[in-house]
Coordinates of N, CA, C and O in Angstrom, one line a residue:
X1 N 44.1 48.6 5.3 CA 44.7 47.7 4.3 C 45.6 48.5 3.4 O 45.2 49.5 2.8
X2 N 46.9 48.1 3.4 CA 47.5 48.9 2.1 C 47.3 48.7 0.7 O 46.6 47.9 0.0
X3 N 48.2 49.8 0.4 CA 47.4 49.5 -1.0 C 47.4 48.8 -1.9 O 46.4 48.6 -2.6
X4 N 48.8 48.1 -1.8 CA 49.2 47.0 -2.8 C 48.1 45.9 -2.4 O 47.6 45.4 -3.4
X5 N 47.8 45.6 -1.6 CA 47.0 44.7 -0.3 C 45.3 44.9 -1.4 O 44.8 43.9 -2.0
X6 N 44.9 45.9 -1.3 CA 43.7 46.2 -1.4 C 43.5 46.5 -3.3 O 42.4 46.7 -3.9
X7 N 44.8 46.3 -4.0 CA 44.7 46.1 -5.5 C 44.8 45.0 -5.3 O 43.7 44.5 -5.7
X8 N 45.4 44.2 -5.0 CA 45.2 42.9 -5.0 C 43.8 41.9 -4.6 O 43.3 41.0 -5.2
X9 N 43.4 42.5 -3.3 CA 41.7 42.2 -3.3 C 40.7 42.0 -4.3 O 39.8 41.2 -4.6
X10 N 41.3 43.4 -4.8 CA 40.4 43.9 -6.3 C 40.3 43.5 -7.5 O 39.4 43.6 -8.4
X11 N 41.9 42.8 -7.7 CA 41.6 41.9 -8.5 C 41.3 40.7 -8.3 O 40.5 40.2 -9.2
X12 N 41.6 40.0 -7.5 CA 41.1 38.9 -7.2 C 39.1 39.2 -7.4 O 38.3 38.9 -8.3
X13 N 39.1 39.6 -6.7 CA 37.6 39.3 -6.7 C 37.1 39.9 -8.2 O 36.0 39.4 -8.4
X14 N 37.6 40.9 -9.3 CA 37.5 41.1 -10.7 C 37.9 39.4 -11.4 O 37.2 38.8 -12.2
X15 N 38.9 39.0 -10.8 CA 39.1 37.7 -11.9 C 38.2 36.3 -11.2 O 38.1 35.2 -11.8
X16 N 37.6 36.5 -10.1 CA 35.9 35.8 -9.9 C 35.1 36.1 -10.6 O 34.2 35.3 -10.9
X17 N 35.3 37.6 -11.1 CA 33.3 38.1 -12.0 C 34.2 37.3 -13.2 O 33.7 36.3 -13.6
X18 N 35.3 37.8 -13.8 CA 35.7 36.9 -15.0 C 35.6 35.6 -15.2 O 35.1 35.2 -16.3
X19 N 35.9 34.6 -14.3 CA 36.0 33.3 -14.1 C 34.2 33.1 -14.3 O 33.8 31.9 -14.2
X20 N 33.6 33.6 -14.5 CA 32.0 33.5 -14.2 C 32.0 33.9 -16.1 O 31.6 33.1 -16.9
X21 N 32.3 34.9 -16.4 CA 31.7 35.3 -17.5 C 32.3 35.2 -19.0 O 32.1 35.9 -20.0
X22 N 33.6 33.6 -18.6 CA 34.5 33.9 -19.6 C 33.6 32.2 -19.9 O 34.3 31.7 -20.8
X23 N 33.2 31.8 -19.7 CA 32.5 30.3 -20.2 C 31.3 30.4 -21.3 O 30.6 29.5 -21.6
X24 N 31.3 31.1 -21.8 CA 30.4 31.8 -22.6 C 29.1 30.9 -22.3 O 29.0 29.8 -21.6
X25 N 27.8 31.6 -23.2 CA 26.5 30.8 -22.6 C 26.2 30.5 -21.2 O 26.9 30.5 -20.1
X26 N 25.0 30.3 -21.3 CA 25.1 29.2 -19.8 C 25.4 28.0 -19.6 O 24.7 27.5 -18.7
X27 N 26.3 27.2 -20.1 CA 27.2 26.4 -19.5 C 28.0 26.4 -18.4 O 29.1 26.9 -18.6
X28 N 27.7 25.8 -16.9 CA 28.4 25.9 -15.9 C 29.7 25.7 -16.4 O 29.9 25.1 -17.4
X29 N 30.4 26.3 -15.9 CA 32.2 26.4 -15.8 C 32.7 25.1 -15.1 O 32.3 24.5 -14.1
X30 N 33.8 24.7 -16.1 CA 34.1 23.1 -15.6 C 34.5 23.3 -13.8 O 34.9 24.4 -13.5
X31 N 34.3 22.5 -13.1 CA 34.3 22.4 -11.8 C 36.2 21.7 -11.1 O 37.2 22.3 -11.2
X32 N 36.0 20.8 -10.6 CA 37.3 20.8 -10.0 C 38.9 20.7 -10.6 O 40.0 20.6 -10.1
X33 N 38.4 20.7 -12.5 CA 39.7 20.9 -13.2 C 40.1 22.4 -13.3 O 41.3 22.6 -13.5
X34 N 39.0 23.5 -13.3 CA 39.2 24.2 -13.5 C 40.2 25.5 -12.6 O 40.1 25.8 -11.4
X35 N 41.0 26.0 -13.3 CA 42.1 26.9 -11.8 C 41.6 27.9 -11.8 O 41.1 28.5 -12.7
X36 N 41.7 28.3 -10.6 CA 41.0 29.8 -10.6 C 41.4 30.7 -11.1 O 42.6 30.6 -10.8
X37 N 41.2 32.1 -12.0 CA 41.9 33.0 -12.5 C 42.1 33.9 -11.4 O 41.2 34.3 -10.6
X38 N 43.8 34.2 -11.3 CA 44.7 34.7 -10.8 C 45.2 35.9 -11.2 O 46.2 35.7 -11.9
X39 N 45.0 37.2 -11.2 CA 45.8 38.1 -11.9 C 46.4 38.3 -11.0 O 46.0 38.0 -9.9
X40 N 47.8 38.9 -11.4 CA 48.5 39.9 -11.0 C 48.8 41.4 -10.8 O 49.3 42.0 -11.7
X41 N 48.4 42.3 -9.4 CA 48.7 43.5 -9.7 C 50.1 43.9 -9.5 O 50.3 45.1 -9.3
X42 N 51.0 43.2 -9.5 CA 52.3 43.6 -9.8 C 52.6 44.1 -10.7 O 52.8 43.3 -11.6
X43 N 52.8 45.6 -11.1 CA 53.1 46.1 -11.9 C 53.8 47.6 -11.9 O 53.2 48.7 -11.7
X44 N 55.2 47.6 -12.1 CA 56.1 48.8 -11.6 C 55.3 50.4 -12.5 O 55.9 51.4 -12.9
X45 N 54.0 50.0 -12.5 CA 53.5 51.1 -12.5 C 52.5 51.5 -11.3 O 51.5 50.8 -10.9
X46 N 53.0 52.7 -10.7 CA 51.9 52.9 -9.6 C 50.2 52.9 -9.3 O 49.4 52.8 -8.3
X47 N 50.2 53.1 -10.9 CA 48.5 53.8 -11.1 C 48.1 51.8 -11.6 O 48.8 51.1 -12.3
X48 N 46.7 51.4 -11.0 CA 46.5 50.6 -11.1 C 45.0 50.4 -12.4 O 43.9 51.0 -12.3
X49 N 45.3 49.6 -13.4 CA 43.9 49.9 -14.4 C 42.8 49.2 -13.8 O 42.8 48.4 -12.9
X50 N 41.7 49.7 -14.4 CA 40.4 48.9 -14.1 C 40.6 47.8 -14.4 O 41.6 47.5 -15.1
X51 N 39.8 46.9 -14.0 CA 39.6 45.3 -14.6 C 39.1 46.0 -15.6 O 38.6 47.1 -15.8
X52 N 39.3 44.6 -16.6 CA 39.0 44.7 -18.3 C 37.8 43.5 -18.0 O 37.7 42.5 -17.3
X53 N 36.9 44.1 -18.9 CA 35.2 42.9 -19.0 C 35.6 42.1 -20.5 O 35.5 42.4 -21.7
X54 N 35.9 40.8 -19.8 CA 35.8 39.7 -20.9 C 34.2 39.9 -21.6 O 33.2 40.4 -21.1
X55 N 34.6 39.4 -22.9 CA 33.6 39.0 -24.3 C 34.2 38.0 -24.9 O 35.4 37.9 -25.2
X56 N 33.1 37.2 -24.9 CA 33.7 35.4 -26.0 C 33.0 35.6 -26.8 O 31.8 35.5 -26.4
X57 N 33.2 35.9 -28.1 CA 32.0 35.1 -29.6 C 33.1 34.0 -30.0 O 34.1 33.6 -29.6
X58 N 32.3 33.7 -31.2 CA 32.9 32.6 -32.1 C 33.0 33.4 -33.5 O 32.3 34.4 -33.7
X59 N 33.9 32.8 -34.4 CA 34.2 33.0 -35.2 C 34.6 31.5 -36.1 O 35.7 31.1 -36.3
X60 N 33.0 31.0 -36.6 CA 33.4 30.0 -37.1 C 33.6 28.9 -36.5 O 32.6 28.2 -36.2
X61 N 34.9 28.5 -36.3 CA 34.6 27.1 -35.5 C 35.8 27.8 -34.1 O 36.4 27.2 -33.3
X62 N 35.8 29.1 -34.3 CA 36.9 29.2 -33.3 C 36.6 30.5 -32.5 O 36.4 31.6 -33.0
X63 N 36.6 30.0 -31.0 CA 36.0 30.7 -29.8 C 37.2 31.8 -29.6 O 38.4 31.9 -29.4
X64 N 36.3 32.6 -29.8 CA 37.3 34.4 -28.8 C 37.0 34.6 -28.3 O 35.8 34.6 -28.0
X65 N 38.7 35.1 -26.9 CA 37.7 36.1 -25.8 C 38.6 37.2 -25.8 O 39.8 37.1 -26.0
X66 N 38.0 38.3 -25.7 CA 38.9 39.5 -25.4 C 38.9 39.9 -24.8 O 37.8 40.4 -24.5
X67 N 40.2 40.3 -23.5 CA 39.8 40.4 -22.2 C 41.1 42.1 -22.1 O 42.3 42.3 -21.8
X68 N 40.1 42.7 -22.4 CA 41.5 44.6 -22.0 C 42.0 43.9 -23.1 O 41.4 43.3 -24.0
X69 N 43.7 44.3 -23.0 CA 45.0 44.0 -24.0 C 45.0 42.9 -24.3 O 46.1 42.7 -24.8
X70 N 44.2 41.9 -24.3 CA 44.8 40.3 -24.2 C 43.5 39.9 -25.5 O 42.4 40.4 -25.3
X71 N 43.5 39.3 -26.5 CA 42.5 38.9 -27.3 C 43.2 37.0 -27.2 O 44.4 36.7 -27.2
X72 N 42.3 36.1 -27.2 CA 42.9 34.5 -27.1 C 41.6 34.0 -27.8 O 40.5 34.1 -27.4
X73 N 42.2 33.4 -29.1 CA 41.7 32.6 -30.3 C 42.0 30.9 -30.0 O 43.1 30.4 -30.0
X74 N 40.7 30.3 -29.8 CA 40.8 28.6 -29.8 C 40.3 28.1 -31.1 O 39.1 28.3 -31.3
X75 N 41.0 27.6 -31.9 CA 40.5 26.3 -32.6 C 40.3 25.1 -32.4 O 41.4 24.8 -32.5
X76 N 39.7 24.1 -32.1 CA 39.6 22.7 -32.3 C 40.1 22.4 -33.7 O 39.8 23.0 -34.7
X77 N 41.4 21.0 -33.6 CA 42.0 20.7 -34.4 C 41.9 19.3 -33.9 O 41.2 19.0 -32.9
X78 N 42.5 18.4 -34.7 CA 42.6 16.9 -34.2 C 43.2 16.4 -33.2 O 42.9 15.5 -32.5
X79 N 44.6 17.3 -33.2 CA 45.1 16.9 -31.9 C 45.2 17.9 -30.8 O 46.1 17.7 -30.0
X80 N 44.8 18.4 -30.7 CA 44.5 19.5 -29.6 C 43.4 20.4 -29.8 O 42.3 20.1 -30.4
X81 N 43.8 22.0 -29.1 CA 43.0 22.7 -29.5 C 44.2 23.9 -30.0 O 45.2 24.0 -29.3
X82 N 44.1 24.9 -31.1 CA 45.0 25.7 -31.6 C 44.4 27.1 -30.4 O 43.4 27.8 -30.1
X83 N 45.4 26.8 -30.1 CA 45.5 28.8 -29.0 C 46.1 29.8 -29.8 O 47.4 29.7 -30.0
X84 N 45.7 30.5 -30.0 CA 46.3 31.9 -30.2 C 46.4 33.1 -29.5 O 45.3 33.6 -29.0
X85 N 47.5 33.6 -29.4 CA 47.5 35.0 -27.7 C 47.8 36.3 -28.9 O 48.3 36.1 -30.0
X86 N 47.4 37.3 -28.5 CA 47.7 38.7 -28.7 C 47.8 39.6 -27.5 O 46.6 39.7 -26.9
X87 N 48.6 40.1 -27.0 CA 48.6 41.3 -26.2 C 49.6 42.2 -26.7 O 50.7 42.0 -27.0
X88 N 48.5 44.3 -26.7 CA 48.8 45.0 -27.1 C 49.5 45.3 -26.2 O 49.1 44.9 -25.1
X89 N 50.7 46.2 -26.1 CA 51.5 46.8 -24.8 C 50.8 48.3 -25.3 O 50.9 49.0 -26.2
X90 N 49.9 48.4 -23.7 CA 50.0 49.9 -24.1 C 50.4 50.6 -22.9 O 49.8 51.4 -22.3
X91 N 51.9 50.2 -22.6 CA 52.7 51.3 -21.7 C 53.7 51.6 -22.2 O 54.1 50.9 -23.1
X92 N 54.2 52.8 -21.8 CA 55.0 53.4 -22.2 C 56.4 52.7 -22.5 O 57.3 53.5 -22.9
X93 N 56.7 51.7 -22.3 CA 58.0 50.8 -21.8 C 58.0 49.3 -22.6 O 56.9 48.7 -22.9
X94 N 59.1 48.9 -22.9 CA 58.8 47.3 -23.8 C 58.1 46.3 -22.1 O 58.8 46.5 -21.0
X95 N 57.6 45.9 -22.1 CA 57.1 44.9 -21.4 C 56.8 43.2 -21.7 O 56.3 42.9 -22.7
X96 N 57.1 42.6 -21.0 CA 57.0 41.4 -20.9 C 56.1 40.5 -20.5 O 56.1 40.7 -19.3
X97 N 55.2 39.4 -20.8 CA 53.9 39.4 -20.4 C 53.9 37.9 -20.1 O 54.3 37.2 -21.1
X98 N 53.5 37.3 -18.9 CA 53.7 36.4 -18.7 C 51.8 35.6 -18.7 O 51.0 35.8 -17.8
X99 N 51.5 34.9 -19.5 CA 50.0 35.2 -19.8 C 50.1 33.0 -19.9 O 50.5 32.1 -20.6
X100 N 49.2 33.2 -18.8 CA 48.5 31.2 -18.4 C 47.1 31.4 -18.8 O 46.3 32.2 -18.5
X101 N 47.0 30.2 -19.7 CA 45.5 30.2 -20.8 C 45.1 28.6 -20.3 O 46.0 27.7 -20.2
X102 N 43.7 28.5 -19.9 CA 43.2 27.1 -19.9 C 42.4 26.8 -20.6 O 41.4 27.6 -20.7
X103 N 42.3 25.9 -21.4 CA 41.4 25.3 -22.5 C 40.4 24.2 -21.5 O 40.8 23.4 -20.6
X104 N 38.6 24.6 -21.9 CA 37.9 23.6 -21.4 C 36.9 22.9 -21.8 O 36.6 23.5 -22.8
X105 N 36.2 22.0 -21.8 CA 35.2 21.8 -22.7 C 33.6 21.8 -21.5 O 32.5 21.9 -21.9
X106 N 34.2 21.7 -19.8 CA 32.7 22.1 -19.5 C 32.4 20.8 -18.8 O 31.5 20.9 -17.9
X107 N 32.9 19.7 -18.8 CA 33.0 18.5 -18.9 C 33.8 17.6 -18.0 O 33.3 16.6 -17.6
X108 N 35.0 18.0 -17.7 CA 36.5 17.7 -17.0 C 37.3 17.9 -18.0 O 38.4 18.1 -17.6
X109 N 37.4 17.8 -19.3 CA 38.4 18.1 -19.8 C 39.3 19.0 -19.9 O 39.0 19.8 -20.8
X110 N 40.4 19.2 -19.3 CA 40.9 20.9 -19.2 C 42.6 20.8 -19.5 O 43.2 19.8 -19.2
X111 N 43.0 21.5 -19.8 CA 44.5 21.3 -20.3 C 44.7 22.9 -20.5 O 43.8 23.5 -21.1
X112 N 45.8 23.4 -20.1 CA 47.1 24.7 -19.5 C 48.1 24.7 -20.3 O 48.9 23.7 -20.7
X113 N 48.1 26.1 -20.6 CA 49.7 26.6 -21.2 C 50.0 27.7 -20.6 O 49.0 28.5 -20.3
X114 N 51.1 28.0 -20.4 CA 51.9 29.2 -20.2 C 52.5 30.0 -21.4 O 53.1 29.3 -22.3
X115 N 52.4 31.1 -21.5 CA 52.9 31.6 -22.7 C 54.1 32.9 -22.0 O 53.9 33.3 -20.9
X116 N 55.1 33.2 -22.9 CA 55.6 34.5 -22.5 C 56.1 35.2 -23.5 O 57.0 34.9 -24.3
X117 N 55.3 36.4 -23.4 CA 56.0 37.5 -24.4 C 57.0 38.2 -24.2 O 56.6 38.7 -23.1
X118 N 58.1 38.7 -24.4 CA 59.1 38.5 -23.8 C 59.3 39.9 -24.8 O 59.2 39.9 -26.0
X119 N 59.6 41.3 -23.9 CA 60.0 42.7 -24.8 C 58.9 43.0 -25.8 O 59.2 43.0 -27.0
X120 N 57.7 43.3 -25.3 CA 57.1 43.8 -26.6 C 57.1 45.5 -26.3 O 57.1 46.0 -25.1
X121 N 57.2 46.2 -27.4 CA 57.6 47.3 -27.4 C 56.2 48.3 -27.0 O 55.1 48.1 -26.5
X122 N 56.7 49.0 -27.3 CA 55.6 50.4 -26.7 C 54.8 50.3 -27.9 O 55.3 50.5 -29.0
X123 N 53.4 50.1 -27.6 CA 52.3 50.3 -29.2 C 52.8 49.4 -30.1 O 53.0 49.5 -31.4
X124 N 53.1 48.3 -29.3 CA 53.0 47.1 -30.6 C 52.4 46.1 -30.0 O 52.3 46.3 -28.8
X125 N 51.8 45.2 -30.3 CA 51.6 43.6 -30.5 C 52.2 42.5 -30.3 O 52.9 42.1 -31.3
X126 N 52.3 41.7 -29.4 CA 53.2 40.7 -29.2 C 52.0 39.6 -29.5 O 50.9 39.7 -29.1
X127 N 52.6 38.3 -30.3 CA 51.6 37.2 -30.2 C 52.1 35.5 -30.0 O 53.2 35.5 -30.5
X128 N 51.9 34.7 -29.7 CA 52.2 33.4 -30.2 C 51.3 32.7 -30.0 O 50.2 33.2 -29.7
X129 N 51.4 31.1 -30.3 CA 50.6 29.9 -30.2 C 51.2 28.9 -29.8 O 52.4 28.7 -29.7
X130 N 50.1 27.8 -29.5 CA 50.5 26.3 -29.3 C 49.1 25.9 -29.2 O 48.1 26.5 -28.8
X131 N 49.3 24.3 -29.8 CA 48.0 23.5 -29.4 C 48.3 23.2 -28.0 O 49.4 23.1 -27.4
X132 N 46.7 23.2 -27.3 CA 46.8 22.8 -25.7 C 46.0 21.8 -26.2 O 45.1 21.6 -27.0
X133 N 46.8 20.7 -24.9 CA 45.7 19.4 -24.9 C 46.2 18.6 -26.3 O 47.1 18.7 -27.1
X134 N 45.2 17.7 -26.1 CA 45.7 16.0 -26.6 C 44.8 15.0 -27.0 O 44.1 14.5 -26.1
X135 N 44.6 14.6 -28.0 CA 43.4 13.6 -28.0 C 43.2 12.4 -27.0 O 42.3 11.7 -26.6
X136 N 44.6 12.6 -26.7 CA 44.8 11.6 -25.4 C 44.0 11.5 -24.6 O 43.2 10.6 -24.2
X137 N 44.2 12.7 -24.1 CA 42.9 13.2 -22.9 C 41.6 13.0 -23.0 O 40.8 13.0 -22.0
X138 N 41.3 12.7 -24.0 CA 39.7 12.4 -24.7 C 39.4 13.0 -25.7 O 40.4 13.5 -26.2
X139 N 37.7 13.5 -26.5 CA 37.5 14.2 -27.2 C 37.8 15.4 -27.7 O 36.6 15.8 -27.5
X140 N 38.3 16.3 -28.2 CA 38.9 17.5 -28.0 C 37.7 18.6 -28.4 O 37.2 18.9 -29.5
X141 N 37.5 19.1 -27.4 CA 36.0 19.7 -27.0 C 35.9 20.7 -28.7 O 37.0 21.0 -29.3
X142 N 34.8 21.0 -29.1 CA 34.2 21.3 -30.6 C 34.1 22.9 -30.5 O 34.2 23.7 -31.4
X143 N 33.9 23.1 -28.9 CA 33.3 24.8 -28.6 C 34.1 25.0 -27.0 O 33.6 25.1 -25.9
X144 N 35.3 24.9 -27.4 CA 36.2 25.3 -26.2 C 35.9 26.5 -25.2 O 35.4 27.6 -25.6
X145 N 36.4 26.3 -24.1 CA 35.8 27.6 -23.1 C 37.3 28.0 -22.6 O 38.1 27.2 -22.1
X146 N 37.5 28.9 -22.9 CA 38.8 30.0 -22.4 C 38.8 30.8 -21.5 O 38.1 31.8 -21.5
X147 N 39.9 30.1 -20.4 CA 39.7 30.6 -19.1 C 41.3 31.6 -19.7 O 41.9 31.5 -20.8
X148 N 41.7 32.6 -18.5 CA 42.3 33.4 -18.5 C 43.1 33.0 -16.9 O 42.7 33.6 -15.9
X149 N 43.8 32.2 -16.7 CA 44.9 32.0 -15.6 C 45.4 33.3 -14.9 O 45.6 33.8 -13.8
X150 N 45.6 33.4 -15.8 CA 47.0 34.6 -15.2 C 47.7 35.8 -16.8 O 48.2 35.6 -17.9
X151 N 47.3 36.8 -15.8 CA 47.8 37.6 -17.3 C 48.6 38.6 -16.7 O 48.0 39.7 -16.4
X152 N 50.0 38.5 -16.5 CA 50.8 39.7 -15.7 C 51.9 40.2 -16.3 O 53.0 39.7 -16.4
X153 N 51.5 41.4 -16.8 CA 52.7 42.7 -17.6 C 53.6 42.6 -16.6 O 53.3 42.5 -15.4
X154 N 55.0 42.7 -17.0 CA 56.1 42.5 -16.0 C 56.9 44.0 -16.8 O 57.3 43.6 -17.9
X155 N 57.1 45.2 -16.6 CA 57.2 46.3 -17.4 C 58.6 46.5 -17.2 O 59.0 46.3 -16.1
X156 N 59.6 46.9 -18.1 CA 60.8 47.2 -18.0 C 60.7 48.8 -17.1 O 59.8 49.7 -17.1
X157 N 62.3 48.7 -16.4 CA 62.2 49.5 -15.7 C 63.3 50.7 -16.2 O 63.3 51.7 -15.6

């Protein structure tokens, strides 16, 4: 198998153990809303990092997970849920991060955003937000579960 072939394996089957351990508690992981987390090992760096081991606590009324470079804050608000992204760049190069968050409540309720950080520099912090979801959709879950889609450093060259 080559190599790109066989990083790719490796993450995939890392963002299975994640997709398992990012639902915090034992609450089964919502079922056919849920997308599977996807990373990407594209990365015009040759040396490939370990998977990073997700941790969710709460803080209050608002669920964290910190997954490697990536930390994602949910609030429950009235009309959605408040997402907050942080990823640290720690390559040597401004990088770009193309990072898909799903909000869940466990239930069917599930709603996606895409975020993009766009040039964050070497040893800085890139962050933004948006509410995901809608009261529309129904209740806006109280103890949201944060899944991690896709989190792909796209590194200047």
């Amino acid at each position: 198998m080559p190599a790109p072939r066989l990083v790719r394996a490796l993450c995939l089957i890392a963002a299975g153990l994640l997709a398992a351990g990012c639902t915090g508690g034992a609450d089964p992981a919502p079922t056919s809303s849920q997308r599977p987390v996807t990373p990407s090992a594209e990365q015009s760096s040759p040396q490939a990092r370990p998977s990073p081991v997700a941790s969710v606590h709460s803080e209050g009324r608002t669920r964290v997970l910190e997954y490697g470079d990536l930390l994602v804050r949910a609030t429950p608000e009235s009309g959605g849920v408040r997402t907050e992204i942080e990823v640290a760049n720690t390559y040597e190069r401004d990088t770009t991060y193309s990072v898909q968050i799903s909000i869940a409540d466990g239930k069917g309720w599930t709603a996606h955003n895409r975020f993009w950080l766009q040039d964050v520099p070497p040893g800085k912090t890139g962050r933004d937000d948006a509410v995901i979801g809608s009261k529309d959709m129904g209740p806006i879950p109280q103890v949201p579960k944060i899944f991690v889609d896709e989190f792909t450093p796209i590194i200047d060259r």
